[in-house]
Coordinates of C-alpha atoms in Angstrom, one line a residue:
X1122 CA 62.4 79.7 129.2
X1123 CA 65.5 79.2 131.3
X1124 CA 65.1 77.3 134.6
X1125 CA 66.3 79.3 137.5
X1126 CA 69.2 77.9 139.5
X1127 CA 68.1 78.6 143.0
X1128 CA 71.3 77.3 144.6
X1129 CA 73.4 79.6 142.4
X1130 CA 71.1 82.5 143.4
X1131 CA 71.6 81.6 147.1
X1132 CA 75.3 81.4 146.8
X1133 CA 75.5 84.8 145.1
X1134 CA 73.3 86.3 147.8
X1135 CA 75.4 84.9 150.6
X1136 CA 78.5 86.3 149.1
X1137 CA 76.9 89.8 149.0
X1138 CA 76.5 89.8 152.8
X1139 CA 80.3 90.3 153.1
X1140 CA 80.3 88.5 156.5
X1141 CA 77.3 90.4 157.9
X1142 CA 74.7 88.0 159.5
X1143 CA 71.1 88.6 158.4
X1144 CA 68.0 87.5 160.4
X1145 CA 66.3 84.4 159.0
X1146 CA 63.0 82.8 160.1
X1147 CA 63.4 79.3 158.9
X1148 CA 60.3 77.0 158.8
X1149 CA 61.4 73.6 159.8
X1150 CA 59.4 70.5 159.2
X1151 CA 61.5 67.9 161.0
X1152 CA 65.0 67.3 162.4
X1153 CA 66.4 65.3 159.4
X1154 CA 65.3 67.9 156.8
X1155 CA 66.6 70.7 159.0
X1156 CA 70.0 69.1 159.9
X1157 CA 71.9 70.0 156.7
X1158 CA 70.0 73.3 156.1
X1159 CA 71.0 74.5 159.6
X1160 CA 74.6 73.3 159.2
X1161 CA 74.8 75.1 155.9
X1162 CA 73.1 78.4 156.8
X1163 CA 74.1 79.1 160.4
X1164 CA 77.4 80.8 159.4
X1165 CA 75.5 83.4 157.3
X1166 CA 72.3 84.0 159.4
X1167 CA 71.0 84.7 162.8
X1168 CA 68.5 81.8 162.6
X1169 CA 65.2 81.4 164.3
X1170 CA 63.7 78.0 163.7
X1171 CA 59.9 78.0 163.3
X1172 CA 58.3 74.7 164.0
X1173 CA 54.8 75.1 162.4
X1174 CA 53.4 71.9 161.0
X1175 CA 49.6 71.7 161.3
X1176 CA 49.7 68.9 158.7
X1177 CA 51.1 66.5 161.3
X1178 CA 47.6 65.4 162.3
X1179 CA 48.5 63.0 165.1
X1180 CA 49.6 64.8 168.2
X1181 CA 52.0 62.0 169.2
X1182 CA 53.8 62.3 165.9
X1183 CA 53.8 66.1 166.2
X1184 CA 55.5 66.0 169.6
X1185 CA 58.0 63.3 168.4
X1186 CA 59.2 65.4 165.5
X1187 CA 59.4 68.6 167.5
X1188 CA 61.4 66.9 170.3
X1189 CA 63.8 65.4 167.7
X1190 CA 64.4 68.8 166.2
X1191 CA 65.1 70.3 169.7
X1192 CA 67.4 67.3 170.5
X1193 CA 69.4 67.9 167.3
X1194 CA 69.9 71.6 168.2
X1195 CA 71.0 70.5 171.7
X1196 CA 73.7 68.2 170.3
X1197 CA 75.3 70.2 167.5
X1198 CA 78.0 72.8 168.3
X1199 CA 76.1 75.7 166.8
X1200 CA 72.8 74.8 168.3
X1201 CA 73.0 77.3 171.1
X1202 CA 73.1 80.1 168.5
X1203 CA 69.7 79.0 167.1
X1204 CA 66.5 80.5 168.4
X1205 CA 63.2 78.5 168.4
X1206 CA 59.6 79.5 167.8
X1207 CA 56.6 77.1 167.9
X1208 CA 53.1 78.0 166.8
X1209 CA 51.5 75.0 168.6
X1210 CA 49.5 71.9 167.6
X1211 CA 46.8 73.1 165.2
X1212 CA 45.7 70.2 162.9
X1213 CA 42.3 71.8 162.3
X1214 CA 43.9 74.5 160.2
X1215 CA 45.4 71.9 157.8
X1216 CA 42.2 69.9 157.7
X1217 CA 40.2 73.0 156.7
X1218 CA 42.8 73.9 154.0
X1219 CA 42.6 70.3 152.7
X1220 CA 38.8 70.2 152.5
X1221 CA 37.6 68.9 149.2
X1222 CA 41.0 67.5 148.3
X1223 CA 41.1 64.6 150.8
X1224 CA 41.4 62.1 147.9
X1225 CA 44.1 63.9 146.0
X1226 CA 47.3 62.1 145.0
X1227 CA 50.4 63.3 146.7
X1228 CA 51.9 66.4 145.1
X1229 CA 48.5 67.7 144.1
X1230 CA 46.4 70.6 145.2
X1231 CA 46.2 69.4 148.8
X1232 CA 50.0 69.5 149.1
X1233 CA 50.1 73.0 147.5
X1234 CA 47.6 74.3 150.0
X1235 CA 49.6 72.7 152.9
X1236 CA 52.7 74.5 151.7
X1237 CA 50.8 77.8 151.4
X1238 CA 49.4 77.4 154.9
X1239 CA 52.8 76.9 156.5
X1240 CA 54.7 79.4 154.4
X1241 CA 52.1 82.1 154.9
X1242 CA 52.3 81.8 158.7
X1243 CA 56.1 81.9 158.5
X1244 CA 55.9 85.1 156.3
X1245 CA 53.5 86.7 158.7
X1246 CA 55.7 86.0 161.7
X1247 CA 58.8 87.1 159.8
X1248 CA 57.1 90.5 159.2
X1249 CA 56.1 90.8 162.8
X1250 CA 59.6 89.9 164.0
X1251 CA 61.3 92.2 161.5
X1252 CA 63.3 89.4 159.9
X1253 CA 65.4 90.0 156.7
X1254 CA 64.4 86.7 155.2
X1255 CA 62.1 83.7 155.6
X1256 CA 62.4 80.3 154.1
X1257 CA 61.5 76.6 154.6
X1258 CA 63.6 73.4 154.8
X1259 CA 61.0 71.5 152.7
X1260 CA 62.9 71.9 149.4
X1261 CA 65.6 69.5 150.7
X1262 CA 63.2 66.6 150.0
X1263 CA 63.4 64.9 146.6
X1264 CA 59.6 64.6 146.9
X1265 CA 59.1 68.4 147.1
X1266 CA 58.9 70.8 144.2
X1267 CA 61.5 73.6 144.8
X1268 CA 60.0 75.7 142.0
X1269 CA 56.5 75.6 143.5
X1270 CA 57.9 76.5 147.0
X1271 CA 59.8 79.4 145.4
X1272 CA 56.7 80.6 143.6
X1273 CA 54.6 80.5 146.8
X1274 CA 57.4 82.0 148.9
X1275 CA 58.1 84.9 146.5
X1276 CA 54.4 85.7 146.2
X1277 CA 54.2 85.9 150.0
X1278 CA 57.4 87.9 150.2
X1279 CA 55.6 90.5 148.0
X1280 CA 52.5 90.4 150.2
X1281 CA 54.3 90.7 153.5
X1282 CA 57.3 92.7 152.6
X1283 CA 59.9 90.2 153.7
X1284 CA 62.4 88.6 151.3
X1285 CA 62.1 84.9 150.5
X1286 CA 65.5 83.1 150.5
X1287 CA 66.2 81.5 147.1
X1288 CA 66.7 77.8 147.9
X1289 CA 66.7 74.3 146.6
X1290 CA 68.5 72.6 149.6
X1291 CA 68.7 69.2 147.9
X1292 CA 71.4 70.7 145.7
X1293 CA 75.1 70.4 146.7
X1294 CA 74.2 66.9 147.9
X1295 CA 72.1 68.4 150.6
X1296 CA 69.7 65.5 150.8
X1297 CA 72.6 63.0 151.1
X1298 CA 74.2 65.1 153.8
X1299 CA 70.9 65.2 155.7
X1300 CA 70.8 61.4 155.6
X1301 CA 74.4 61.2 156.9
X1302 CA 73.6 63.7 159.7
X1303 CA 70.5 61.7 160.6
X1304 CA 72.6 58.5 161.0
X1305 CA 75.2 60.4 163.0
X1306 CA 72.7 61.7 165.5
X1307 CA 70.3 58.8 165.4
X1308 CA 67.4 61.0 164.2
X1309 CA 64.0 59.7 163.7
X1310 CA 63.2 59.7 160.0
X1311 CA 59.5 59.4 159.2
X1312 CA 58.3 57.8 156.0
X1313 CA 55.4 60.1 155.3
X1314 CA 54.9 63.9 155.4
X1315 CA 52.7 64.0 158.4
X1316 CA 49.0 64.2 157.4
X1317 CA 46.6 61.3 157.8
X1318 CA 46.1 61.2 154.0
X1319 CA 49.8 60.7 153.3
X1320 CA 50.0 58.1 156.1
X1321 CA 47.2 56.2 154.5
X1322 CA 48.8 56.4 151.1
X1323 CA 52.1 55.1 152.6
X1324 CA 50.3 52.1 154.2
X1325 CA 48.7 51.3 150.8
X1326 CA 52.1 51.3 149.2
X1327 CA 53.4 48.9 151.9
X1328 CA 50.6 46.5 151.2
X1329 CA 51.3 46.3 147.4

């Protein structure tokens, strides 16, 4: 079975717009991951950033990441074109989704449930807001499975009737560009995804 080239699919889709901007609800996990994605897509979409990350279980960390994203939007030339939505600090929703999988290794069922939680809320809001597309910045990370995100996103697209944007943002050196933009703007780059389980795993790695 041939592996899909999500970047090629995206490029073909963008060409089909013929200069018309579509409405995109973009789930953003943090400023560094969002930096390249927003730089790349803002010419093709009327973007609304959706900061919904109940997996960030410490409120201080949640606020820090949110403020960094808003600061980035304030600094870049196209930032004024970007709309912002926030669902609020809801760690309990993630903890409930992760129940029974607290000891899972990273990239296991707990992570899949986390992606599902965040993408489903994005899809629901995209339908309510009559967006043309929804998507997430998560695929820019080399630690995130773009195929899994596409699978989840396309299933939700069918459920809610809003198209999921084909994407693997680490392509075209997207991850490298996000690092460069992070350095340029002095963005805070966290070393764990956000939940207390990944934070504990990261600390164990540091001790070995």
